[in-house]
Coordinates of C-alpha atoms in Angstrom, one line a residue:
Chain X
M1 CA 35.9 -26.2 -65.7
K2 CA 39.1 -24.7 -66.9
K3 CA 37.4 -23.3 -70.2
P4 CA 34.7 -21.1 -68.4
L5 CA 37.2 -19.8 -66.0
T6 CA 39.4 -18.7 -68.8
V7 CA 36.3 -17.2 -70.6
L8 CA 35.4 -15.3 -67.4
A9 CA 38.9 -13.9 -66.8
A10 CA 39.2 -12.9 -70.7
V11 CA 35.9 -11.1 -70.1
A12 CA 36.8 -9.4 -66.9
V13 CA 40.2 -8.4 -68.4
L14 CA 38.6 -7.3 -71.6
G15 CA 35.8 -5.3 -69.8
G16 CA 38.4 -3.8 -67.2
G17 CA 40.7 -2.7 -70.0
Y18 CA 37.6 -1.0 -71.8
L19 CA 36.6 0.9 -68.9
T20 CA 40.3 1.9 -68.1
V21 CA 40.5 3.2 -71.6
A22 CA 37.2 5.0 -71.1
H23 CA 38.3 6.8 -68.2
V24 CA 41.8 7.9 -69.3
S25 CA 40.1 9.0 -72.5
G26 CA 37.8 11.5 -70.6
A27 CA 34.7 9.4 -71.3
A28 CA 35.3 9.7 -75.0
F29 CA 33.8 6.2 -75.2
W30 CA 30.5 5.0 -73.4
T31 CA 31.1 4.4 -69.8
M32 CA 28.2 2.2 -69.3
G33 CA 26.7 4.9 -67.0
L34 CA 29.6 5.0 -64.8
P35 CA 31.0 8.1 -63.3
L36 CA 34.4 7.8 -65.3
G37 CA 36.5 10.1 -67.1
G38 CA 37.7 12.7 -64.6
D39 CA 36.8 16.3 -65.1
R40 CA 36.7 15.8 -69.1
G41 CA 34.0 13.0 -68.3
I42 CA 32.0 15.5 -65.8
L43 CA 31.9 18.0 -68.6
R44 CA 30.8 15.8 -71.2
R45 CA 28.0 14.7 -68.9
I46 CA 27.0 18.1 -68.0
S47 CA 27.0 19.2 -71.8
M48 CA 24.8 16.1 -72.6
D49 CA 22.5 16.7 -69.8
F50 CA 22.4 20.5 -70.9
M51 CA 21.5 19.4 -74.4
E52 CA 18.9 17.2 -73.2
D53 CA 17.2 19.8 -71.3
I54 CA 17.0 22.0 -74.5
Q55 CA 15.8 19.0 -76.4
F56 CA 12.8 18.9 -74.0
K57 CA 12.7 22.7 -73.9
D58 CA 13.2 22.6 -70.0
F59 CA 15.1 26.0 -70.2
V60 CA 14.9 26.6 -66.5
S61 CA 16.9 23.2 -65.8
A62 CA 19.2 24.2 -68.9
A63 CA 20.0 27.4 -67.2
S64 CA 20.9 25.6 -63.8
Y65 CA 24.3 24.8 -65.3
H66 CA 25.4 28.2 -64.8
A67 CA 26.6 30.2 -61.7
P68 CA 24.0 30.6 -59.2
E69 CA 24.1 34.6 -59.6
L70 CA 23.8 34.0 -63.5
M71 CA 21.0 31.7 -63.5
E72 CA 18.2 34.3 -63.7
T73 CA 19.9 36.3 -66.6
V74 CA 20.7 33.4 -69.1
D75 CA 18.3 33.3 -72.0
I76 CA 18.7 29.8 -73.7
P77 CA 15.8 30.4 -76.3
F78 CA 17.9 33.2 -77.5
L79 CA 20.9 31.0 -78.2
L80 CA 18.8 28.6 -80.1
Q81 CA 17.2 31.2 -82.1
R82 CA 20.6 32.8 -82.8
L83 CA 22.1 29.2 -83.8
F84 CA 19.3 28.0 -86.0
Q85 CA 17.6 31.3 -87.1
V86 CA 14.2 29.9 -85.9
R87 CA 12.3 30.4 -82.8
P88 CA 12.8 27.4 -80.3
E89 CA 9.2 26.5 -80.8
A90 CA 9.9 25.6 -84.1
L91 CA 12.9 23.6 -83.5
D92 CA 13.1 19.8 -82.8
V93 CA 16.5 18.8 -81.6
M94 CA 17.1 15.4 -82.9
D95 CA 20.4 14.3 -82.1
Y96 CA 23.4 15.9 -80.3
E97 CA 27.0 14.7 -79.5
V98 CA 30.3 16.0 -78.1
V99 CA 33.0 16.4 -80.7
L100 CA 35.7 17.5 -78.4
A101 CA 36.3 17.9 -74.8
E102 CA 39.5 20.1 -73.6
I103 CA 40.7 21.6 -70.4
D104 CA 43.2 24.3 -70.2
S105 CA 46.7 24.0 -68.7
S106 CA 45.4 25.6 -65.4
G107 CA 42.7 23.0 -65.0
L108 CA 40.2 25.7 -64.4
R109 CA 38.9 26.6 -67.8
A110 CA 37.3 24.0 -70.4
R111 CA 35.6 24.0 -73.5
I112 CA 33.4 21.3 -75.1
R113 CA 32.5 21.4 -78.9
M114 CA 28.9 20.2 -79.2
R115 CA 27.3 18.9 -82.6
V116 CA 23.6 19.3 -83.0
R117 CA 21.2 18.0 -85.4
A118 CA 17.8 19.5 -85.5
K119 CA 14.7 19.6 -87.7
L120 CA 13.4 23.0 -88.6
L121 CA 9.7 22.2 -88.2
L122 CA 8.3 25.0 -90.3
D123 CA 10.0 23.8 -93.6
E124 CA 10.7 20.2 -92.5
R125 CA 14.3 20.9 -93.1
I126 CA 17.4 19.0 -91.1
E127 CA 20.2 21.2 -90.3
E128 CA 23.4 20.5 -88.4
R129 CA 25.4 23.2 -86.1
E130 CA 28.3 22.9 -84.0
F131 CA 28.9 25.2 -81.1
I132 CA 31.3 25.4 -78.1
L133 CA 30.4 25.5 -74.4
Y134 CA 32.7 27.2 -72.2
F135 CA 33.0 26.2 -68.6
Y136 CA 35.0 27.5 -65.7
R137 CA 35.6 27.0 -61.9
D138 CA 37.5 29.0 -59.2
S139 CA 39.5 26.2 -58.1
V140 CA 40.0 22.5 -58.9
N141 CA 37.7 21.5 -56.0
E142 CA 35.0 23.9 -57.3
P143 CA 32.0 22.6 -59.5
W144 CA 32.1 23.5 -63.1
Y145 CA 29.8 26.2 -64.4
M146 CA 28.9 27.0 -67.9
R147 CA 30.2 30.5 -69.1
L148 CA 27.5 31.5 -71.8
E149 CA 26.4 34.8 -69.8
D150 CA 28.1 37.1 -72.7
S151 CA 26.2 35.3 -75.4
L152 CA 23.1 34.2 -73.8
R153 CA 22.2 37.2 -71.4
E154 CA 18.9 38.7 -72.1
L155 CA 19.1 42.0 -73.7
S156 CA 17.5 44.8 -71.8
P157 CA 15.2 47.5 -74.0
E158 CA 18.4 50.0 -73.3
E159 CA 20.9 47.6 -75.1
G160 CA 18.4 46.6 -77.7
M161 CA 21.0 45.8 -80.4
T162 CA 20.9 43.4 -83.3
H163 CA 22.7 40.4 -83.0
Chain B
M1 CA 32.8 -32.8 -86.3
S2 CA 33.8 -32.9 -90.2
P3 CA 37.3 -33.6 -90.9
A4 CA 37.3 -30.2 -93.0
R5 CA 36.4 -28.4 -89.9
T6 CA 38.9 -30.3 -87.7
H7 CA 41.5 -29.2 -90.3
T8 CA 40.6 -25.5 -90.2
Q9 CA 40.6 -25.4 -86.6
I10 CA 44.0 -27.2 -86.0
L11 CA 45.6 -25.2 -88.7
A12 CA 44.1 -22.1 -87.2
A13 CA 45.4 -23.0 -83.7
R14 CA 48.8 -23.7 -84.9
Y15 CA 48.9 -20.3 -87.1
R16 CA 47.7 -18.6 -83.9
D17 CA 50.2 -20.1 -81.6
C18 CA 52.9 -19.0 -84.3
L19 CA 51.5 -15.4 -84.4
F20 CA 51.5 -15.2 -80.6
S21 CA 55.0 -16.6 -80.2
D22 CA 56.5 -13.8 -82.1
A23 CA 55.2 -10.9 -79.4
G24 CA 57.3 -8.3 -81.1
G25 CA 56.0 -8.8 -84.6
L26 CA 52.3 -9.1 -83.3
L27 CA 52.9 -5.9 -81.4
L28 CA 54.1 -4.2 -84.4
L29 CA 51.1 -5.7 -86.3
L30 CA 48.5 -4.0 -83.7
G31 CA 50.7 -1.0 -82.9
Q32 CA 50.3 0.6 -86.3
A33 CA 46.5 1.0 -86.1
P34 CA 46.6 3.3 -83.0
L35 CA 49.3 5.1 -84.5
I36 CA 47.9 5.6 -87.7
G37 CA 44.5 6.7 -85.8
W38 CA 46.5 9.2 -83.7
L39 CA 48.2 10.8 -86.6
C40 CA 44.7 11.2 -88.1
S41 CA 43.5 12.9 -84.9
V42 CA 46.4 15.1 -84.8
V43 CA 45.8 16.4 -88.3
W44 CA 42.0 16.6 -88.1
G45 CA 42.3 17.8 -84.5
S46 CA 43.7 21.0 -86.0
I47 CA 40.3 21.8 -87.5
E48 CA 38.3 20.3 -84.6
R49 CA 36.0 18.2 -86.9
D50 CA 35.7 15.2 -89.1
T51 CA 35.5 15.6 -92.9
P52 CA 35.0 13.2 -95.7
G53 CA 38.9 13.0 -96.1
L54 CA 39.2 11.4 -92.7
Y55 CA 36.6 8.8 -93.6
F56 CA 38.5 7.8 -96.7
V57 CA 41.9 7.6 -94.9
L58 CA 40.3 5.4 -92.2
C59 CA 38.8 3.2 -94.9
L60 CA 42.0 2.9 -96.9
A61 CA 44.0 2.2 -93.8
A62 CA 41.7 -0.6 -92.9
V63 CA 42.1 -2.1 -96.3
W64 CA 45.8 -1.7 -96.0
F65 CA 45.9 -3.4 -92.6
G66 CA 44.1 -6.3 -94.0
C67 CA 46.1 -6.5 -96.9
I68 CA 49.6 -6.3 -95.4
N69 CA 48.7 -8.6 -92.7
A70 CA 47.9 -11.5 -95.3
C71 CA 50.3 -10.8 -98.1
R72 CA 53.1 -13.0 -96.7
E73 CA 51.2 -15.6 -94.9
I74 CA 50.7 -18.1 -97.5
V75 CA 53.8 -17.6 -99.5
K76 CA 56.2 -18.0 -96.6
E77 CA 54.6 -21.1 -95.6
R78 CA 54.5 -22.7 -99.3
P79 CA 56.8 -25.7 -98.7
I80 CA 54.8 -26.6 -95.5
L81 CA 51.7 -26.3 -97.4
E82 CA 52.7 -28.6 -100.3
R83 CA 53.9 -31.4 -97.7
E84 CA 50.7 -31.1 -95.9
R85 CA 48.8 -31.3 -99.0
L86 CA 50.1 -35.0 -99.3
F87 CA 48.3 -35.7 -96.0
G88 CA 45.0 -34.4 -96.9
V89 CA 45.0 -30.9 -96.2
R90 CA 42.8 -29.1 -98.7
P91 CA 43.4 -25.4 -100.0
R92 CA 40.1 -24.4 -98.5
D93 CA 40.7 -25.6 -95.2
Y94 CA 44.2 -23.8 -95.2
V95 CA 42.8 -20.7 -96.6
L96 CA 40.0 -20.7 -93.9
S97 CA 42.2 -21.1 -91.1
K98 CA 44.3 -18.0 -92.4
V99 CA 41.2 -16.0 -92.6
R100 CA 39.8 -16.8 -89.2
V101 CA 43.0 -15.7 -87.2
L102 CA 43.6 -12.8 -89.8
A103 CA 40.0 -11.6 -89.1
G104 CA 40.7 -11.7 -85.5
V105 CA 43.9 -9.6 -85.9
G106 CA 42.1 -7.2 -88.3
A107 CA 39.1 -6.8 -85.9
V108 CA 41.5 -5.7 -83.0
Q109 CA 43.3 -3.2 -85.5
V110 CA 39.8 -1.7 -86.5
V111 CA 38.9 -1.0 -82.9
L112 CA 42.2 0.5 -82.1
L113 CA 42.3 2.6 -85.2
Q114 CA 38.9 4.0 -84.6
G115 CA 39.3 4.2 -80.9
A116 CA 42.5 6.2 -81.4
V117 CA 40.6 8.8 -83.6
E118 CA 37.4 8.9 -81.5
W119 CA 39.7 9.3 -78.4
N120 CA 40.2 13.0 -79.3
L121 CA 37.6 13.8 -81.9
G122 CA 34.0 12.4 -82.1
L123 CA 32.9 11.2 -85.5
R124 CA 29.8 11.8 -87.0
G125 CA 27.3 8.8 -87.3
P126 CA 27.1 5.5 -85.1
M127 CA 30.7 4.2 -84.0
A128 CA 29.3 0.6 -84.3
V129 CA 28.4 0.9 -87.8
E130 CA 31.5 2.7 -88.9
M131 CA 33.7 0.2 -87.1
L132 CA 31.8 -2.7 -88.7
A133 CA 32.4 -0.9 -92.1
L134 CA 36.0 -0.7 -91.2
F135 CA 36.2 -4.4 -90.4
G136 CA 34.4 -5.2 -93.7
A137 CA 37.2 -3.2 -95.5
S138 CA 39.6 -5.0 -93.4
L139 CA 38.3 -8.4 -94.3
T140 CA 38.3 -7.5 -97.8
G141 CA 42.1 -6.3 -97.6
T142 CA 42.7 -9.8 -96.1
G143 CA 41.2 -11.4 -99.0
L144 CA 43.2 -9.5 -101.3
G145 CA 46.3 -10.1 -99.5
L146 CA 45.8 -13.8 -99.5
V147 CA 45.1 -13.7 -103.4
V148 CA 48.5 -12.0 -103.7
S149 CA 50.3 -14.5 -101.3
A150 CA 48.6 -17.5 -103.0
L151 CA 49.9 -16.2 -106.4
A152 CA 53.4 -14.9 -105.5
R153 CA 56.4 -16.9 -105.8
T154 CA 58.3 -15.1 -103.3
Q155 CA 57.6 -12.8 -99.9
E156 CA 59.3 -9.9 -101.5
R157 CA 57.1 -9.9 -104.6
A158 CA 54.0 -10.3 -102.5
V159 CA 55.0 -7.2 -100.2
F160 CA 55.7 -5.1 -103.5
A161 CA 52.5 -6.0 -105.0
V162 CA 50.6 -4.5 -102.1
P163 CA 51.3 -0.8 -103.1
L164 CA 49.8 -1.5 -106.7
L165 CA 46.6 -2.9 -105.3
L166 CA 46.2 0.0 -102.9
L167 CA 47.2 3.1 -105.1
P168 CA 44.0 2.4 -107.5
Q169 CA 42.0 2.6 -104.5
I170 CA 43.0 6.2 -104.2
L171 CA 43.1 6.9 -108.0
F172 CA 39.6 5.8 -108.5
S173 CA 37.9 7.7 -105.9
E174 CA 36.4 11.0 -105.1
L175 CA 39.5 12.0 -103.5
A176 CA 41.3 12.2 -106.8
I177 CA 38.6 13.8 -109.0
P178 CA 34.9 14.5 -108.0
D179 CA 32.5 11.8 -109.0
N180 CA 30.5 13.9 -111.2
L181 CA 33.5 14.2 -113.5
Y182 CA 34.2 10.6 -113.9
S183 CA 34.1 8.8 -117.1
D184 CA 31.8 5.7 -117.5
T185 CA 35.0 3.4 -117.1
V186 CA 36.2 5.2 -113.8
A187 CA 32.7 5.0 -112.4
V188 CA 32.7 1.2 -113.0
V189 CA 36.2 0.7 -111.7
E190 CA 35.5 2.7 -108.8
K191 CA 32.9 0.3 -107.7
L192 CA 35.2 -2.5 -107.8
M193 CA 37.2 -0.7 -105.1
P194 CA 36.5 -2.0 -101.3
V195 CA 37.5 1.4 -100.0
H196 CA 34.6 3.0 -102.0
W197 CA 32.1 0.8 -100.3
A198 CA 33.4 1.3 -96.7
Y199 CA 33.6 5.0 -97.4
R200 CA 29.9 4.8 -98.7
V201 CA 29.1 3.7 -95.4
F202 CA 30.7 6.4 -93.5
E203 CA 29.5 8.9 -95.7
E204 CA 25.8 7.6 -95.4
S205 CA 25.8 7.4 -91.8
A206 CA 27.3 10.8 -91.3
A207 CA 24.7 12.2 -93.7
L208 CA 21.9 14.5 -92.1
E209 CA 19.3 11.8 -93.4
P210 CA 21.1 8.6 -93.8
R211 CA 20.0 6.2 -96.3
W212 CA 20.1 3.1 -94.2
L213 CA 19.3 0.7 -97.2
M214 CA 22.5 2.2 -99.0
V215 CA 24.5 1.4 -95.9
A216 CA 23.1 -2.2 -95.9
L217 CA 23.9 -2.4 -99.6
S218 CA 27.4 -1.4 -99.2
F219 CA 28.1 -3.8 -96.1
A220 CA 26.7 -6.5 -98.6
V221 CA 28.9 -5.8 -101.3
L222 CA 31.8 -5.8 -99.0
V223 CA 31.2 -9.3 -97.7
V224 CA 30.4 -10.5 -101.3
M225 CA 34.1 -9.2 -102.1
A226 CA 35.7 -10.4 -99.2
A227 CA 34.2 -13.8 -99.9
A228 CA 35.3 -13.7 -103.7
L229 CA 38.6 -12.8 -103.0
I230 CA 38.8 -15.5 -100.2
G231 CA 37.5 -17.9 -102.9
A232 CA 40.0 -16.8 -105.4
A233 CA 42.8 -17.5 -102.9
M234 CA 41.6 -20.9 -102.4
L235 CA 41.3 -21.6 -106.2
A236 CA 44.9 -20.0 -106.7
L237 CA 46.0 -22.9 -104.2
I238 CA 44.4 -25.8 -106.2
P239 CA 47.6 -27.4 -107.9
K240 CA 47.6 -27.5 -111.4
R241 CA 48.9 -30.9 -111.6
E242 CA 47.8 -33.6 -108.8
I243 CA 50.8 -35.6 -107.3
V244 CA 50.3 -39.1 -107.6
T245 CA 52.2 -41.2 -105.0

């Protein structure tokens, strides 16, 4: 009876310790689907959801991480094309991960460095790219919004310049 | 239960108790891993990405941990071992008891080492595979340390021997010169280095198209190396001349 209890206690302590570490690290480790990690955890999850949307070419959902007034203007396919130099339909996002998550001293701005591995379907080449997603919020009680409008805004014909 | 297994278990339990009774020493042993990991994350955090150099340092650190953990563990108990040999304790049981406990310490160190790096900087490749490679490197380092400990006459000599075993790991690596410039001898010697095989796991699992067969081969080589070194430590403890009572 004593041995199973000891094993159970050890598992509970180790599990609790692991989840504490996962939380304090800002969800740098697998959180078993639990909403841990504070703000950095939230940002990691938003970034991963954003990449999943891109992986499945759901650009409307991918745009929903931006502020409501900017959702209409963000052009995710353009970002992909600029990043990989191919049209989004010729791109198969295979794998993605968060390299680094950082929040500034005010707690209102954040950046998430992402690493994406994708296959360029035209020539079956696999390439890896890193890019940074920027986030902001107006106060610590507000939700985080992605700030890609500068790089992702759809260019109007008047602005038609090369990138 | 066979007598050999009982001996190993009893010796391992005693060694574990000794280790836990020195909480300060154990903390120091375990604390060096997250410290090295944190230092790595500070250095590579400045470029915000992992590089092959980071993989090499992690693998070298794992071998170092295993080696330094084990290098004094036999030589410091030599008189006890000699006495217990008279009561039927065999070198095999004795060495296996050390391996059992030191493998556990090595596993904790490896988790802390990689955890400290991944805390700040996500490494390429699956974390579990890389952690297993570091554990393989640590186990091989433990074997190396046990051989040194079995051969050394004093603890000081055992500790002095550790850098002599670790420096070649750096010299015979891609960190010293690019591998396409190796002479045949250097290429062969490099393959005898445990760090090389752990590094291969990192390199392959971080590649755009990992060759998992090569990863499996590297693991197999690490296991064979660890087993061979542990066997060598057992052989080194076999007395040259049996004592007849």
